[in-house]
C-alpha positions as a LaTeX table, in Angstrom:
\begin{tabular}{lrrr}
\hline
Residue & $x$ (\AA) & $y$ (\AA) & $z$ (\AA) \\
\hline
Phe1 & 188.07 & $-308.32$ & $-64.69$ \\
Asn2 & 191.20 & $-307.53$ & $-66.69$ \\
Ile3 & 193.92 & $-306.15$ & $-64.41$ \\
Asn4 & 196.43 & $-305.64$ & $-67.22$ \\
Gln5 & 194.93 & $-302.52$ & $-68.77$ \\
Glu6 & 197.60 & $-299.94$ & $-69.45$ \\
Asp7 & 195.40 & $-296.95$ & $-68.61$ \\
Met8 & 194.57 & $-298.33$ & $-65.15$ \\
Met9 & 196.47 & $-298.24$ & $-61.87$ \\
Tyr10 & 195.37 & $-300.73$ & $-59.21$ \\
Phe11 & 195.74 & $-300.57$ & $-55.45$ \\
Ser12 & 194.61 & $-302.31$ & $-52.26$ \\
Ser13 & 193.60 & $-300.56$ & $-49.04$ \\
Ile14 & 191.69 & $-300.93$ & $-45.79$ \\
Leu15 & 188.20 & $-299.50$ & $-46.31$ \\
Val16 & 186.81 & $-299.86$ & $-42.79$ \\
Ser17 & 187.67 & $-301.53$ & $-39.49$ \\
Glu18 & 185.52 & $-303.25$ & $-36.91$ \\
Gly19 & 185.03 & $-300.97$ & $-33.91$ \\
Thr20 & 184.60 & $-297.23$ & $-33.33$ \\
Asn21 & 186.23 & $-294.60$ & $-35.54$ \\
Leu22 & 187.29 & $-291.05$ & $-34.68$ \\
Asn23 & 183.82 & $-289.75$ & $-35.57$ \\
Asp24 & 182.36 & $-292.10$ & $-32.93$ \\
Asp25 & 180.61 & $-294.21$ & $-35.55$ \\
His26 & 180.76 & $-297.87$ & $-34.57$ \\
Phe27 & 180.81 & $-300.79$ & $-37.00$ \\
Asp28 & 180.05 & $-304.07$ & $-35.29$ \\
His29 & 181.16 & $-307.54$ & $-36.31$ \\
Asp30 & 178.01 & $-308.97$ & $-37.89$ \\
Glu31 & 177.12 & $-305.72$ & $-39.64$ \\
Leu32 & 180.48 & $-305.57$ & $-41.41$ \\
Phe33 & 180.25 & $-309.22$ & $-42.40$ \\
Arg34 & 176.84 & $-308.65$ & $-43.94$ \\
Ala35 & 178.03 & $-305.55$ & $-45.83$ \\
Leu36 & 181.28 & $-307.11$ & $-47.03$ \\
Lys37 & 180.58 & $-307.17$ & $-50.77$ \\
Thr38 & 178.61 & $-303.90$ & $-50.98$ \\
Pro39 & 181.65 & $-301.72$ & $-51.88$ \\
Ile40 & 182.15 & $-303.52$ & $-55.21$ \\
Thr41 & 181.55 & $-301.32$ & $-58.31$ \\
Lys42 & 181.27 & $-298.18$ & $-56.13$ \\
Pro43 & 183.28 & $-295.01$ & $-56.97$ \\
Val44 & 186.67 & $-293.81$ & $-55.76$ \\
Asp45 & 186.88 & $-290.02$ & $-55.44$ \\
Ile46 & 189.14 & $-287.28$ & $-54.11$ \\
Asp47 & 188.16 & $-285.90$ & $-50.68$ \\
His48 & 184.58 & $-287.23$ & $-50.93$ \\
Asn49 & 183.90 & $-284.86$ & $-53.82$ \\
Glu50 & 181.36 & $-286.37$ & $-56.21$ \\
Asp51 & 182.74 & $-284.15$ & $-58.99$ \\
Lys52 & 186.17 & $-285.75$ & $-58.60$ \\
Ile53 & 185.49 & $-289.44$ & $-59.22$ \\
Val54 & 188.74 & $-291.04$ & $-60.39$ \\
Gly55 & 188.18 & $-294.79$ & $-60.23$ \\
Val56 & 186.13 & $-297.77$ & $-59.08$ \\
Ile57 & 186.25 & $-300.45$ & $-56.37$ \\
Leu58 & 186.67 & $-303.86$ & $-58.00$ \\
Asp59 & 186.66 & $-306.32$ & $-55.10$ \\
Ala60 & 186.32 & $-306.57$ & $-51.31$ \\
Ala61 & 187.51 & $-309.14$ & $-48.79$ \\
Leu62 & 187.87 & $-309.73$ & $-45.06$ \\
Met63 & 191.26 & $-309.03$ & $-43.51$ \\
Asn64 & 192.53 & $-309.54$ & $-39.98$ \\
Glu65 & 194.22 & $-306.88$ & $-37.85$ \\
Lys66 & 197.57 & $-307.83$ & $-39.41$ \\
Asn67 & 196.09 & $-306.99$ & $-42.82$ \\
Glu68 & 196.18 & $-310.62$ & $-43.88$ \\
Phe69 & 193.30 & $-311.98$ & $-45.96$ \\
Ile70 & 190.85 & $-314.28$ & $-44.19$ \\
Asp71 & 189.62 & $-317.21$ & $-46.25$ \\
Val72 & 185.94 & $-317.78$ & $-45.50$ \\
Pro73 & 184.19 & $-320.71$ & $-47.23$ \\
Asn74 & 180.91 & $-319.84$ & $-48.98$ \\
Ile75 & 181.45 & $-316.12$ & $-48.37$ \\
Glu76 & 179.48 & $-315.33$ & $-51.54$ \\
Val77 & 176.34 & $-317.06$ & $-50.24$ \\
Val78 & 173.54 & $-314.71$ & $-49.15$ \\
Pro79 & 172.57 & $-315.06$ & $-46.40$ \\
Ala80 & 176.08 & $-315.87$ & $-45.26$ \\
Asp81 & 176.93 & $-319.38$ & $-44.14$ \\
Pro82 & 176.05 & $-319.52$ & $-40.39$ \\
Lys83 & 179.11 & $-321.69$ & $-39.68$ \\
Ala84 & 181.36 & $-319.15$ & $-41.39$ \\
Leu85 & 179.86 & $-316.44$ & $-39.20$ \\
Ala86 & 180.37 & $-318.53$ & $-36.08$ \\
Asp87 & 184.01 & $-319.22$ & $-36.97$ \\
Leu88 & 184.64 & $-315.49$ & $-37.31$ \\
Gln89 & 183.11 & $-314.41$ & $-34.01$ \\
Ser90 & 186.47 & $-314.39$ & $-32.24$ \\
Val91 & 188.25 & $-312.52$ & $-35.07$ \\
Lys92 & 188.29 & $-308.73$ & $-35.18$ \\
Phe93 & 188.53 & $-307.78$ & $-38.83$ \\
Asn94 & 188.80 & $-305.10$ & $-41.49$ \\
Ile95 & 187.24 & $-304.92$ & $-44.92$ \\
Gly96 & 189.98 & $-304.62$ & $-47.51$ \\
Val97 & 189.26 & $-303.42$ & $-51.05$ \\
Tyr98 & 190.98 & $-303.64$ & $-54.42$ \\
Ala99 & 190.38 & $-300.64$ & $-56.66$ \\
Gly100 & 191.29 & $-299.28$ & $-60.07$ \\
Ile101 & 192.17 & $-295.68$ & $-60.95$ \\
Trp102 & 191.81 & $-294.27$ & $-64.47$ \\
Lys103 & 195.40 & $-293.03$ & $-64.47$ \\
Phe104 & 195.46 & $-291.65$ & $-68.03$ \\
Met105 & 192.49 & $-289.40$ & $-67.22$ \\
His106 & 193.54 & $-288.66$ & $-63.62$ \\
Pro107 & 197.35 & $-288.81$ & $-63.36$ \\
Lys108 & 197.50 & $-286.64$ & $-60.24$ \\
Ala109 & 195.08 & $-288.90$ & $-58.38$ \\
Ala110 & 197.27 & $-291.85$ & $-59.30$ \\
Glu111 & 200.29 & $-290.00$ & $-57.92$ \\
Tyr112 & 198.53 & $-289.20$ & $-54.62$ \\
Ile113 & 197.75 & $-292.89$ & $-54.15$ \\
Leu114 & 201.28 & $-293.93$ & $-55.05$ \\
Gln115 & 202.63 & $-291.41$ & $-52.54$ \\
Gly116 & 200.20 & $-292.60$ & $-49.87$ \\
Ala117 & 201.39 & $-296.17$ & $-50.30$ \\
Ser118 & 204.99 & $-294.98$ & $-49.99$ \\
Asp119 & 204.90 & $-292.57$ & $-47.03$ \\
Lys120 & 201.37 & $-292.86$ & $-45.55$ \\
Ser121 & 200.57 & $-289.22$ & $-46.37$ \\
Tyr122 & 197.28 & $-290.25$ & $-48.05$ \\
Phe123 & 194.65 & $-292.74$ & $-46.91$ \\
Val124 & 191.22 & $-293.93$ & $-47.95$ \\
Ser125 & 187.96 & $-292.99$ & $-46.22$ \\
Met126 & 184.79 & $-295.01$ & $-46.58$ \\
Glu127 & 181.42 & $-293.66$ & $-47.68$ \\
Ala128 & 178.36 & $-295.53$ & $-46.40$ \\
Trp129 & 174.58 & $-295.52$ & $-46.40$ \\
Phe130 & 172.54 & $-296.67$ & $-43.41$ \\
Asp131 & 168.90 & $-296.47$ & $-42.36$ \\
Glu132 & 169.04 & $-296.66$ & $-38.56$ \\
Tyr133 & 171.41 & $-296.81$ & $-35.64$ \\
Asp134 & 171.67 & $-297.78$ & $-31.98$ \\
Tyr135 & 173.98 & $-296.50$ & $-29.25$ \\
Leu136 & 177.18 & $-297.80$ & $-27.72$ \\
Val137 & 177.71 & $-296.43$ & $-24.21$ \\
Asp138 & 181.10 & $-297.67$ & $-23.08$ \\
Ala139 & 180.74 & $-301.39$ & $-23.84$ \\
Asp140 & 176.93 & $-301.53$ & $-23.64$ \\
Lys141 & 174.76 & $-301.48$ & $-26.77$ \\
Ile142 & 171.46 & $-299.65$ & $-26.27$ \\
Lys143 & 168.58 & $-299.89$ & $-28.74$ \\
Arg144 & 167.51 & $-296.52$ & $-30.11$ \\
Asn145 & 163.79 & $-295.91$ & $-29.53$ \\
Ala146 & 161.45 & $-293.21$ & $-28.25$ \\
Glu147 & 162.74 & $-293.66$ & $-24.70$ \\
Thr148 & 166.44 & $-293.56$ & $-25.56$ \\
Glu149 & 166.66 & $-291.13$ & $-28.49$ \\
Phe150 & 167.47 & $-288.30$ & $-26.05$ \\
Leu151 & 171.00 & $-289.73$ & $-26.27$ \\
Asp152 & 171.28 & $-288.22$ & $-29.77$ \\
Gln153 & 172.26 & $-284.87$ & $-28.24$ \\
Tyr154 & 175.46 & $-286.38$ & $-26.83$ \\
Leu155 & 176.71 & $-287.77$ & $-30.15$ \\
Lys156 & 179.62 & $-286.02$ & $-31.86$ \\
Val157 & 177.74 & $-286.01$ & $-35.17$ \\
Asn158 & 175.09 & $-283.79$ & $-33.54$ \\
Gly159 & 177.57 & $-281.44$ & $-31.93$ \\
Gly160 & 177.73 & $-283.28$ & $-28.61$ \\
Gly161 & 180.88 & $-284.08$ & $-26.70$ \\
Gly162 & 180.78 & $-287.83$ & $-27.23$ \\
Gln163 & 180.18 & $-288.42$ & $-23.52$ \\
Tyr164 & 177.11 & $-289.35$ & $-21.47$ \\
Lys165 & 177.46 & $-289.40$ & $-17.67$ \\
Asp166 & 181.24 & $-289.63$ & $-18.03$ \\
Lys167 & 180.89 & $-292.60$ & $-20.39$ \\
Lys168 & 181.92 & $-292.60$ & $-24.04$ \\
Ile169 & 178.95 & $-292.72$ & $-26.42$ \\
Ala170 & 178.96 & $-293.72$ & $-30.10$ \\
Arg171 & 176.31 & $-294.65$ & $-32.63$ \\
Val172 & 176.16 & $-298.21$ & $-33.96$ \\
Leu173 & 175.21 & $-298.05$ & $-37.64$ \\
Arg174 & 172.65 & $-300.56$ & $-38.91$ \\
Asn175 & 171.85 & $-301.90$ & $-42.40$ \\
Val176 & 175.06 & $-300.47$ & $-43.80$ \\
Ile177 & 175.73 & $-300.31$ & $-47.54$ \\
Phe178 & 179.17 & $-299.07$ & $-48.50$ \\
Gly179 & 178.81 & $-296.53$ & $-51.29$ \\
Gly180 & 182.40 & $-295.73$ & $-52.23$ \\
Met181 & 185.56 & $-294.21$ & $-50.79$ \\
Gly182 & 187.60 & $-291.04$ & $-50.91$ \\
Ile183 & 191.34 & $-290.49$ & $-51.14$ \\
Val184 & 192.08 & $-288.25$ & $-48.15$ \\
Lys185 & 194.79 & $-286.90$ & $-45.87$ \\
Asp186 & 192.86 & $-287.10$ & $-42.58$ \\
Pro187 & 190.73 & $-290.26$ & $-42.24$ \\
Ala188 & 188.33 & $-291.06$ & $-39.40$ \\
Asn189 & 189.84 & $-294.55$ & $-39.43$ \\
Pro190 & 193.65 & $-294.17$ & $-39.19$ \\
Ala191 & 194.01 & $-297.86$ & $-40.10$ \\
Ser192 & 192.65 & $-297.15$ & $-43.61$ \\
Ile193 & 196.06 & $-297.25$ & $-45.25$ \\
Ile194 & 196.92 & $-297.70$ & $-48.92$ \\
Met195 & 198.86 & $-300.95$ & $-48.96$ \\
His196 & 199.95 & $-301.97$ & $-52.43$ \\
Val197 & 200.00 & $-300.36$ & $-55.89$ \\
Glu198 & 200.17 & $-302.09$ & $-59.27$ \\
Asn199 & 200.84 & $-300.55$ & $-62.69$ \\
Pro200 & 201.74 & $-297.07$ & $-61.34$ \\
Pro201 & 202.20 & $-293.96$ & $-63.54$ \\
His202 & 205.42 & $-293.79$ & $-65.52$ \\
Ser203 & 206.20 & $-290.36$ & $-64.13$ \\
Thr204 & 208.00 & $-290.38$ & $-60.78$ \\
Asp205 & 207.05 & $-286.77$ & $-59.99$ \\
Ile206 & 204.76 & $-286.63$ & $-56.98$ \\
His207 & 202.63 & $-283.47$ & $-56.83$ \\
Lys208 & 200.90 & $-282.00$ & $-53.83$ \\
Phe209 & 197.27 & $-280.90$ & $-53.92$ \\
Glu210 & 197.34 & $-277.50$ & $-55.62$ \\
Asp211 & 194.01 & $-276.04$ & $-54.57$ \\
Glu212 & 192.90 & $-275.27$ & $-51.02$ \\
Glu213 & 189.62 & $-277.17$ & $-51.41$ \\
Ala214 & 191.48 & $-280.43$ & $-51.92$ \\
Lys215 & 193.96 & $-280.06$ & $-49.06$ \\
Leu216 & 191.85 & $-280.48$ & $-45.98$ \\
Ile217 & 188.71 & $-282.41$ & $-45.71$ \\
Ala218 & 187.92 & $-285.81$ & $-44.94$ \\
Lys219 & 186.57 & $-287.64$ & $-42.19$ \\
Asn220 & 184.35 & $-290.55$ & $-43.12$ \\
Ile221 & 181.17 & $-289.48$ & $-44.96$ \\
Ile222 & 178.01 & $-291.03$ & $-43.60$ \\
Arg223 & 174.75 & $-290.95$ & $-45.51$ \\
Asn224 & 171.43 & $-291.55$ & $-43.86$ \\
Leu225 & 168.50 & $-293.29$ & $-45.59$ \\
Glu226 & 165.00 & $-292.28$ & $-44.51$ \\
Pro227 & 161.65 & $-293.75$ & $-45.70$ \\
Ile228 & 160.08 & $-291.62$ & $-48.41$ \\
Asp229 & 156.86 & $-291.25$ & $-46.42$ \\
Ser230 & 158.68 & $-289.92$ & $-43.38$ \\
Thr231 & 157.37 & $-286.47$ & $-42.49$ \\
Asn232 & 159.78 & $-285.89$ & $-39.66$ \\
Ile233 & 163.40 & $-285.12$ & $-40.47$ \\
Lys234 & 165.28 & $-286.06$ & $-37.31$ \\
Glu235 & 167.18 & $-283.43$ & $-35.36$ \\
Lys236 & 170.40 & $-285.30$ & $-36.10$ \\
Asn237 & 170.26 & $-283.99$ & $-39.68$ \\
Val238 & 170.11 & $-280.30$ & $-38.76$ \\
Asp239 & 173.85 & $-279.71$ & $-38.94$ \\
Ile240 & 174.19 & $-281.15$ & $-42.44$ \\
Lys241 & 175.84 & $-278.74$ & $-44.83$ \\
Asp242 & 174.88 & $-278.60$ & $-48.49$ \\
Lys243 & 171.98 & $-281.05$ & $-48.09$ \\
Lys244 & 170.82 & $-282.95$ & $-51.15$ \\
Ile245 & 167.85 & $-285.31$ & $-51.40$ \\
Ile246 & 167.59 & $-287.87$ & $-54.16$ \\
Glu247 & 164.36 & $-289.83$ & $-54.45$ \\
Phe248 & 164.08 & $-293.28$ & $-55.95$ \\
Ser249 & 161.82 & $-296.25$ & $-55.33$ \\
Glu250 & 160.87 & $-296.26$ & $-51.63$ \\
Val251 & 163.97 & $-294.57$ & $-50.27$ \\
Lys252 & 165.01 & $-290.99$ & $-49.65$ \\
Ile253 & 168.77 & $-290.57$ & $-49.55$ \\
Met254 & 170.37 & $-287.76$ & $-47.62$ \\
Ser255 & 173.89 & $-286.88$ & $-48.58$ \\
Asp256 & 175.90 & $-284.81$ & $-46.13$ \\
Lys257 & 179.23 & $-283.27$ & $-46.98$ \\
\hline
\end{tabular}
């Protein structure tokens, strides 16, 4: 792609990190590796608002905890090179993304990102689809099934306290597809910083969000895929606000905001 377009501002950031975020959603090593390239061509928005799309993700790559790029041979091969996977088992990593903002159309969004890179007042927050999950109780992964799904009630996403028998509980997302990212002030992954900006706006005036709706928000948005023939909407979806269902092919997509 052409990175010298005058109406575009480009920036790099940390989309997601291996481990458990502040919403108690856990991204494990192999799952992130498999989903590495799924953010590409997905939208960049303000505060996870689909009516405020301001740019597009152009590339994604593995980064270590020092935010240095990890060179993985044959990373584009699907399924991934087994040796490459084996070599990465001892490395805890992030997924870094490179994105473009349509700065002529959205100058304020460009300024928020520039400010975030300068003083860490703005971050990015991933948006992801998934179709199932397991549990992480302290360090133990537990398969979700009919015998264990009672653990749902303890998850933060369902209004629980994030504890089960004095042990921390999280959900381990499976079959993740990253669907975009928001520019936010309060991310569920504090490591999701804006790192580097290219071709910034000419104006040096940095504006604050002017409307209340755009000030608050954002923890990571999670979207749950259910089979279209499913007749039972799980209890975990009850607390979703402003529920929307989009049907296509064999999948029903639930968007919670």
